Each structure stands twice: as structure tokens, then as C-alpha cells.
CSV table of C-alpha atoms and ligand atoms in Angstrom, one decimal:
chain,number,residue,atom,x,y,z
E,1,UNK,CA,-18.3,-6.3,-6.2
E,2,UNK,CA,-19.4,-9.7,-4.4
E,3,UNK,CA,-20.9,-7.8,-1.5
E,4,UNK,CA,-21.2,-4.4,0.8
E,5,UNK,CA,-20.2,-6.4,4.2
E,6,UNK,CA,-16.9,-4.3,5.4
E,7,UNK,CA,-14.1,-6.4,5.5
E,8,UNK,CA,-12.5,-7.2,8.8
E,9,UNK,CA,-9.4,-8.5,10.0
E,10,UNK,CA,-11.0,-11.8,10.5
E,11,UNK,CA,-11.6,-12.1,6.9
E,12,UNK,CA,-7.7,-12.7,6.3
E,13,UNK,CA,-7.3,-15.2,8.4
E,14,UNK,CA,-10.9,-16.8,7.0
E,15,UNK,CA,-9.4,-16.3,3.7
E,16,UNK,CA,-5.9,-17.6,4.5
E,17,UNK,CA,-7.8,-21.0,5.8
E,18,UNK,CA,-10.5,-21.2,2.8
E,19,UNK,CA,-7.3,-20.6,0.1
E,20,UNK,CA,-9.0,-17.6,-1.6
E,21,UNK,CA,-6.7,-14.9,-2.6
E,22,UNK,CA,-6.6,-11.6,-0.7
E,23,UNK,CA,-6.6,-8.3,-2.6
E,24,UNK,CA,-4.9,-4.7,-2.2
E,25,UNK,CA,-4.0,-1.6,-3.3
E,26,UNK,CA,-2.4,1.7,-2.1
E,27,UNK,CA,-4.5,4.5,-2.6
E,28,UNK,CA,-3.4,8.0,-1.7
E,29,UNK,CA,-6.9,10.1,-2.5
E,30,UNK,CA,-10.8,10.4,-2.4
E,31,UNK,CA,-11.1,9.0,-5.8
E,32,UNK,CA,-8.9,6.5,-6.7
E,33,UNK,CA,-9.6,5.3,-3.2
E,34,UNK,CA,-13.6,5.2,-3.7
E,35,UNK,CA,-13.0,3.3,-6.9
E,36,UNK,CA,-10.9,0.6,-5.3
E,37,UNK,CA,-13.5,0.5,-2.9
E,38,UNK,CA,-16.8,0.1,-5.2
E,39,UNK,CA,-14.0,-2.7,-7.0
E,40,UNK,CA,-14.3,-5.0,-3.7
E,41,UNK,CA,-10.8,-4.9,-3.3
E,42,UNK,CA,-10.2,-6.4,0.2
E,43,UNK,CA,-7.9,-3.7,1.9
E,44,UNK,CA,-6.6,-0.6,0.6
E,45,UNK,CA,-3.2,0.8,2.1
E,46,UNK,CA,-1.9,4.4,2.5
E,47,UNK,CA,1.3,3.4,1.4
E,48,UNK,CA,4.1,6.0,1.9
E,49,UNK,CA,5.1,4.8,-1.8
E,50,UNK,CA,3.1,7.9,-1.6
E,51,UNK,CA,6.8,9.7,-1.0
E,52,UNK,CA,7.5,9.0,-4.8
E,53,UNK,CA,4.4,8.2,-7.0
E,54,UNK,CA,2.6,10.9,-5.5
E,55,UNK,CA,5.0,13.1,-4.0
E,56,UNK,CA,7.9,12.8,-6.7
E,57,UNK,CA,11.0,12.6,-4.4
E,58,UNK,CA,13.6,9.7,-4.7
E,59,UNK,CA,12.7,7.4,-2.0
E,60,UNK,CA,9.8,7.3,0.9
E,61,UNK,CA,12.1,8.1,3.7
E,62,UNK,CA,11.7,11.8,3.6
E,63,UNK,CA,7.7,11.5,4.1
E,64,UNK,CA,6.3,12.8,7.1
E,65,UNK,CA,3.6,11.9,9.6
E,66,UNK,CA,1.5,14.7,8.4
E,67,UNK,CA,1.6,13.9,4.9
E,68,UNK,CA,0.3,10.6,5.3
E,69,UNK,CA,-2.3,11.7,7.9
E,70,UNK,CA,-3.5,14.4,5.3
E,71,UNK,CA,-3.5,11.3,2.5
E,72,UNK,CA,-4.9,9.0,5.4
E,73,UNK,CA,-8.0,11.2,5.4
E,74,UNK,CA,-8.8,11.4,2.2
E,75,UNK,CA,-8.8,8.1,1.4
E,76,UNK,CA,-11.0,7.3,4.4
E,77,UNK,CA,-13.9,9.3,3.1
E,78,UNK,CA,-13.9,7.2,-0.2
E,79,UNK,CA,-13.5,3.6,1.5
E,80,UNK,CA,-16.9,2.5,2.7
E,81,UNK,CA,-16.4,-1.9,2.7
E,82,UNK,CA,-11.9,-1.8,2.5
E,83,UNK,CA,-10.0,-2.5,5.4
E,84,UNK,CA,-8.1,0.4,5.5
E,85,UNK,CA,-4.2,0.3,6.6
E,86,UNK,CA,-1.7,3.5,7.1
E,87,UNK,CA,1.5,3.1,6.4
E,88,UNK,CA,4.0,4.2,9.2
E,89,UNK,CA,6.5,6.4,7.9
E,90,UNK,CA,9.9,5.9,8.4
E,91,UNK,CA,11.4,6.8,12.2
E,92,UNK,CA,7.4,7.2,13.4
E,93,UNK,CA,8.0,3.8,15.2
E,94,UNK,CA,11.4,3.2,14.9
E,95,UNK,CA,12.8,5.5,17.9
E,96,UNK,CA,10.7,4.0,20.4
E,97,UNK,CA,7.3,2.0,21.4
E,98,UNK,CA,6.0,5.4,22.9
E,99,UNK,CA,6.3,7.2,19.5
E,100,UNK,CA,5.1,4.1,17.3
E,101,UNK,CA,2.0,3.8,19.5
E,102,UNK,CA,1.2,7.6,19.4
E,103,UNK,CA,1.9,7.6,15.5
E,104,UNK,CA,0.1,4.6,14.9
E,105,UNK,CA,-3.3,6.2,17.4
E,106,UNK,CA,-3.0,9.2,14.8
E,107,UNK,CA,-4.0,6.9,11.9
E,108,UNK,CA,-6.8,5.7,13.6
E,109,UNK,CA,-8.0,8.6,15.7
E,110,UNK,CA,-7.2,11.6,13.0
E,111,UNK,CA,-7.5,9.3,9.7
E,112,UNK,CA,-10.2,6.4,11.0
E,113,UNK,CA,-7.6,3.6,9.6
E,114,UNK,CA,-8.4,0.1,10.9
E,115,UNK,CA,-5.0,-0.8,10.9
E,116,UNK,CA,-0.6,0.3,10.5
E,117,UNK,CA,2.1,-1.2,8.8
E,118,UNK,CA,5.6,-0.9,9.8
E,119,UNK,CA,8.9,-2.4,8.2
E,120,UNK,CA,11.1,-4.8,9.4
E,121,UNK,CA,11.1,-8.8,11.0
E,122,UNK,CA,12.4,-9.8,13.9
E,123,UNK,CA,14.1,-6.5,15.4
E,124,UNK,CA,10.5,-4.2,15.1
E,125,UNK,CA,8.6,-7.1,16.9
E,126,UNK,CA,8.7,-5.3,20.3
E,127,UNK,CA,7.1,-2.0,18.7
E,128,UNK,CA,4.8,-4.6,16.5
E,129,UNK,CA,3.4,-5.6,20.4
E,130,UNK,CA,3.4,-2.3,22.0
E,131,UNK,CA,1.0,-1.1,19.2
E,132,UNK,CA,-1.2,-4.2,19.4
E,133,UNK,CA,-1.4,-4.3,23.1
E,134,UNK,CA,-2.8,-0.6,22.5
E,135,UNK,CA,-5.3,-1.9,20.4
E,136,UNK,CA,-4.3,-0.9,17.2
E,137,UNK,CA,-3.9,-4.2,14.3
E,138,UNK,CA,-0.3,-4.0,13.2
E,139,UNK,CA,0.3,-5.8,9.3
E,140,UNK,CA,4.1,-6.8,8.8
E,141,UNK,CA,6.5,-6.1,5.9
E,142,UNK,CA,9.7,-8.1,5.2
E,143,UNK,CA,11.8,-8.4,2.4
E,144,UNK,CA,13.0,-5.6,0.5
E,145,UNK,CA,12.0,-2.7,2.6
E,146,UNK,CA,12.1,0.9,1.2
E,147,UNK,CA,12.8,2.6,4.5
E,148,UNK,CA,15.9,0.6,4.7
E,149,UNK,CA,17.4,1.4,1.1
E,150,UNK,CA,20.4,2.8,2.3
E,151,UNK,CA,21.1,-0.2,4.4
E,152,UNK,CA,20.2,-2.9,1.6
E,153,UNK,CA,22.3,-1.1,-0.8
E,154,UNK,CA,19.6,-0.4,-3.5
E,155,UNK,CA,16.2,-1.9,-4.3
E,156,UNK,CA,17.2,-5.5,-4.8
E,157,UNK,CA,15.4,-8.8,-5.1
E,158,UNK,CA,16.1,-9.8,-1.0
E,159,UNK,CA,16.4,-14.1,0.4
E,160,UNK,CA,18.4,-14.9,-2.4
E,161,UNK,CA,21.5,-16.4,-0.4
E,162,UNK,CA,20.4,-19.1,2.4
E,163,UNK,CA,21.3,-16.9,5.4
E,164,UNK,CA,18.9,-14.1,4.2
E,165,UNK,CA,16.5,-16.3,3.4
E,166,UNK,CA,16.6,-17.7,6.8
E,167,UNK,CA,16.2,-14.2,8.4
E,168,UNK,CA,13.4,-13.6,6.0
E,169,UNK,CA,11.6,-17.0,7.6
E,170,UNK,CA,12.9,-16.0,10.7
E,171,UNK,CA,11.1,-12.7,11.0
E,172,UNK,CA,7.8,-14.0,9.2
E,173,UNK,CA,7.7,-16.6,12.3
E,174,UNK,CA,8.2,-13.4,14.9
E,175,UNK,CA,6.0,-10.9,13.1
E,176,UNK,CA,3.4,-13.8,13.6
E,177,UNK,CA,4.2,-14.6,17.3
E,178,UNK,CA,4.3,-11.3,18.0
E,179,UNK,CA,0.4,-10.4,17.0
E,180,UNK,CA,0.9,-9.3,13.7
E,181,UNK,CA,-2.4,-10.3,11.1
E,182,UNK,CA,-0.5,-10.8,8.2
E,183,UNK,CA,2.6,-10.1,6.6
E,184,UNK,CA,3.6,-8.1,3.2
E,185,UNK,CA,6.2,-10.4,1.5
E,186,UNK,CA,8.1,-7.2,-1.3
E,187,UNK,CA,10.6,-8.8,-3.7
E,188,UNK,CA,11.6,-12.0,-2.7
E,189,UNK,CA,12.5,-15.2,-4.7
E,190,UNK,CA,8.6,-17.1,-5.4
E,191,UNK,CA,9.8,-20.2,-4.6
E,192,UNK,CA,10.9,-18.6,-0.5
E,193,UNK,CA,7.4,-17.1,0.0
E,194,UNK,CA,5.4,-20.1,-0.9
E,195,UNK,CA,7.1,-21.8,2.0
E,196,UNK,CA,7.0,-18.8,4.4
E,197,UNK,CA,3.2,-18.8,3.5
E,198,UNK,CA,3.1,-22.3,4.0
E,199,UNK,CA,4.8,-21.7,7.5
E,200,UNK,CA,3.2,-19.2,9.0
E,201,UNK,CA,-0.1,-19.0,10.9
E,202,UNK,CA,-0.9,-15.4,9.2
E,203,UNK,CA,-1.6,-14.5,6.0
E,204,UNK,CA,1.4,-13.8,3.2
E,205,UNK,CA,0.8,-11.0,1.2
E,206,UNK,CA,3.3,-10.6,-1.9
E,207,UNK,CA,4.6,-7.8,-4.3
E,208,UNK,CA,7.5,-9.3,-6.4
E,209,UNK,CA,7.2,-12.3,-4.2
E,210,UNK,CA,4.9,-14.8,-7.0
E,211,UNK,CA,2.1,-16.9,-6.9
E,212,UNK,CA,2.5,-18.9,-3.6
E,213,UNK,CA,1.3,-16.0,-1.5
E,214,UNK,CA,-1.6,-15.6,0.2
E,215,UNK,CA,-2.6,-12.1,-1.5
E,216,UNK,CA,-1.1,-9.9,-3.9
E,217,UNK,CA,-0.8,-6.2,-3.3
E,218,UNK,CA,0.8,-3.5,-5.9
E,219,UNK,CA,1.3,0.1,-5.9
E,220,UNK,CA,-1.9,1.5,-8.1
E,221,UNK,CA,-0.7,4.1,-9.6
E,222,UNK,CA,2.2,1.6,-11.2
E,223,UNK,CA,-0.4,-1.0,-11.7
E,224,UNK,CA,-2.9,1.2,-14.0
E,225,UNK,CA,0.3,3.1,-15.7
E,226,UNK,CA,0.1,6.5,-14.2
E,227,UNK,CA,3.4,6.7,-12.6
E,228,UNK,CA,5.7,6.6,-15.5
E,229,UNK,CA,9.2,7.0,-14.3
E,230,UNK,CA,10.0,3.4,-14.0
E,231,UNK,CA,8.2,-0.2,-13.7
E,232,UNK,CA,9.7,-2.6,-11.6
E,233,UNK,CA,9.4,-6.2,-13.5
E,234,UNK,CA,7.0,-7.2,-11.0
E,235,UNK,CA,4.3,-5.0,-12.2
E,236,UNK,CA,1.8,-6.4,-14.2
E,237,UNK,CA,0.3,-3.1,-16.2
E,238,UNK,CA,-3.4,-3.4,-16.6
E,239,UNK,CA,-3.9,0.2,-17.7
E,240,UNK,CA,-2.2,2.8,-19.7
E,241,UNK,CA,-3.8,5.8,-17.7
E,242,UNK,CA,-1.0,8.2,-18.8
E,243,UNK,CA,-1.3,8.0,-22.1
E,244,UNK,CA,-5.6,8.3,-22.1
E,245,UNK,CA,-4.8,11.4,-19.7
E,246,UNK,CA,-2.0,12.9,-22.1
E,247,UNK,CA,-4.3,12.4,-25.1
E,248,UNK,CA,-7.4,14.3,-23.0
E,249,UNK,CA,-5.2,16.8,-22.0
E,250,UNK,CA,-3.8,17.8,-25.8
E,251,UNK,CA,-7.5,17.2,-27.2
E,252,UNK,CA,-8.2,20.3,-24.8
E,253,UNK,CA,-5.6,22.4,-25.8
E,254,UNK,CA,-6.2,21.8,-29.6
E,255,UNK,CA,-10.1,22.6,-29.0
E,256,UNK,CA,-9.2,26.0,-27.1
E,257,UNK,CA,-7.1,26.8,-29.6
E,258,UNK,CA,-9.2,26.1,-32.9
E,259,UNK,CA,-12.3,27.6,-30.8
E,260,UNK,CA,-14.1,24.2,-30.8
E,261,UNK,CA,-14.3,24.4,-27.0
E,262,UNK,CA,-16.6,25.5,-25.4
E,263,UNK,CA,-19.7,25.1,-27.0
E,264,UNK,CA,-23.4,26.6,-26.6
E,265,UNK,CA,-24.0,23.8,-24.7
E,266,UNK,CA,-21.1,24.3,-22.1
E,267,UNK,CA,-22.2,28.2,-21.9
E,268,UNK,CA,-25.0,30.4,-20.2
E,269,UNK,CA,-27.6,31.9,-22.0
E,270,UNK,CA,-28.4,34.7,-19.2
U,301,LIG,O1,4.3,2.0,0.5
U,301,LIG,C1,3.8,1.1,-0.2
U,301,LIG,O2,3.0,1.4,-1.1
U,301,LIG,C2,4.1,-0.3,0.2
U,301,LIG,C3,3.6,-1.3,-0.7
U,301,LIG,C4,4.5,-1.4,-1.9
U,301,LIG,C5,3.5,-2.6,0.0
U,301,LIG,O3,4.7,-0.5,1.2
């Protein structure tokens, strides 16, 4: 790690201006997110990916505002330099400014999160400015947006046709007008995003969105190999955590079983 100053939401912008690359990753507990942390990874996210690498379900939009408080927490008392971001769960800001600024004051107030992130470009840029005028930093997401999976008719790569890829430019240009510090790019052709990033005034962060962004973010627990059940092709595996935690986990039931564990050592003499 370069250094223990906590990182602010000035340093994306002073990043997005210098050219070096901003860093995140979800974390959803104590440990995984205090190892991010001691990483230097710029800003971790609650993400409510939480919903299905965590949780197990088919999609995110049956998480709750209470599940990602109760995550929210945890991962705060692990992240000591991170700028932290909770991830507004689907309808906690979509019904009306009065609910997305209450929601959003929970992540801060009950979780200590520096910042929220809601879905959607152009048409959640009056709820983006309700929760910034509260004072509450609000970080964008465009693209393909999990909350919306019903309406996108599947998780597809999203901008491919011109009209999308207008609305994608469209609501990267609003999200920024309307106060928002940056702007998670998901799944997107690499060739759009490196002109969205080199359009707007706030800081592009990709996933499945290539090398022209301003940051890359992934999902951790696909990104170290823990969450099996499928690996979307923009995942770059760096770990193969599952198979070092099956192999622990059958070395302990062999031991028991042949009566090489425990040992003296692991036992009290009085
Ligand atoms: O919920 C999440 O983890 C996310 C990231 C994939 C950006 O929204």
C-alpha cells in the first residue's frame, strides 16, 4: 500500500486529471473488506451483487435495505483509508426523492458510508440531486444495470446499436451535470466508454466496459474465484479461492477421520 491518507472524493477527480487509474472492489464483510483495504484499493463498494454472490438468489432485486445496512456495517469496521460506497437497493430511491434521501442517510448515519450508488442515466438524475443537495456524494451506474434485468431482457452487453449508445452518452453527460462524482460504466462496447470517458467531466469507472476507463471495478468474490456459479467473460480470475478452500476443507475431514487432528499441541494439558 502507497500510503495510509484516506481517500476522498477529491482524489477521483485528481486522479481522472493526472490519468492514473482508479481501483475498486465490492466487499460484503469485516475481512475481505480489511484486506481490500490494507491492499490500497481506492474505494470499496457494498455492492448489492451481494443479492447473489453472497446471498445466493437469482438476481439483486430481491435485496433489502436492511441486508445491505447489516453488510454496510461490517465492512466499515474493516475499511480504515477506502472510500466506502453503499449500494442502493432496488426501489430504495426509485419511488421517490424523500425515500432515496432517507435510504441513502441510513448508509451513512447507520453504516458510516461516504457515499451511495444508484442505477440508471438520465431519468434517476432528479433523485441523483435530491440526495446530493442532502449532502450525501451520489456515484452513477449506466449500462447494463442489474435492477433493470427484467426490462433489458437479460444481462446483455448494452450501447451496441447507435440509439443506445447515444442514451448511454446521454445519461453519462446528466449523471455529471447533475452532481454525480463519477460514473460506473457495466458492460458496454470498450470502444463507447473510452469516448464517454473522454466526454465527461467525472470519472468513468468500468466493469466489462475495457481499457479506456478511468477505473476498473469488479465483483471480488468473482475476481479471486469464490463465487463459482458462473464467470462473466469480463472477469479476469486472479485467484482460485474455491478450490484452496475445498482442498482445506477435505484435508480436515480426512485428519478427523484418520485421528491426525487434533494434536497435543492443539489440546490442554489441565
Ligand atoms: O452490485 C455490484 O457489485 C455492482 C458492481 C458490479 C458495480 O453494482
Amino acid at each position: 500500500m502507497k500510503d495510509d491518507k484516506k481517500f476522498t472524493i477529491l482524489d477521483f477527480i485528481r486522479k481522472k486529471e493526472s490519468g492514473e487509474k482508479i481501483t475498486m472492489l465490492t466487499a460484503y464483510d469485516y475481512p475481505m473488506a480489511s484486506l481490500i483495504d490494507r491492499a490500497g484499493i481506492d474505494s470499496i463498494l457494498v455492492g448489492d451483487s451481494l443479492g447473489m454472490v453472497v446471498l445466493g438468489r437469482e438476481s439483486t432485486v430481491s435485496v433489502t435495505m436492511d441486508e445491505m445496512i447489516h453488510h454496510a456495517k461490517a465492512v466499515r469496521n474493516g475499511v480504515k483509508r477506502a472510500f466506502l460506497i453503499g449500494d442502493m437497493p432496488f426501489m430504495s430511491y426509485q419511488t421517490s426523492d424523500e425515500d432515496a434521501v432517507r435510504n441513502a442517510g441510513r448508509f451513512v448515519k447507520e453504516a458510516g458510508c461516504d457515499a451511495v450508488k444508484i442505477e440508471g442515466g438520465r431519468e434517476v438524475c432528479e433523485r441523483a440531486s435530491a440526495v446530493i443537495n442532502a449532502g450525501i456524494p451520489v456515484l452513477g451506474h449506466i449500462g447494463l444495470t442489474p435492477q433493470s434485468v427484467s426490462k433489458l431482457g437479460g444481462y446483455r452487453v448494452q450501447g451496441k446499436d447507435p440509439s443506445s449508445a447515444a442514451r448511454l452518452m446521454d445519461g453519462a453527460k446528466h449523471l455529471a451535470s447533475a452532481g454525480c462524482f463519477a460514473v460506473i460504466l457495466e458492460c458496454i462496447p470498450k470502444a463507447l466508454a473510452k469516448k464517454i470517458a473522454g466526454r465527461v467531466s467525472i470519472p468513468v469507472i468500468g466493469i466489462g466496459a475495457g481499457s479506456g476507463c478511468d477505473g476498473q471495478v469488479l465483483v471480488t468474490y468473482d475476481m479471486i474465484g469464490y463465487f463459482d456459479k458462473f464467470v462473466p467473460k469480463f472477469v479476469k480470475q486472479y485467484a482460485d479461492i474455491s478450490g484452496t478452500i475445498s482442498e482445506a476443507i477435505r484435508k480436515f475431514k480426512m485428519e478427523i477421520e484418520s485421528g491426525d487432528f487434533p494434536e497435543d499441541k492443539h489440546s490442554f494439558t489441565s
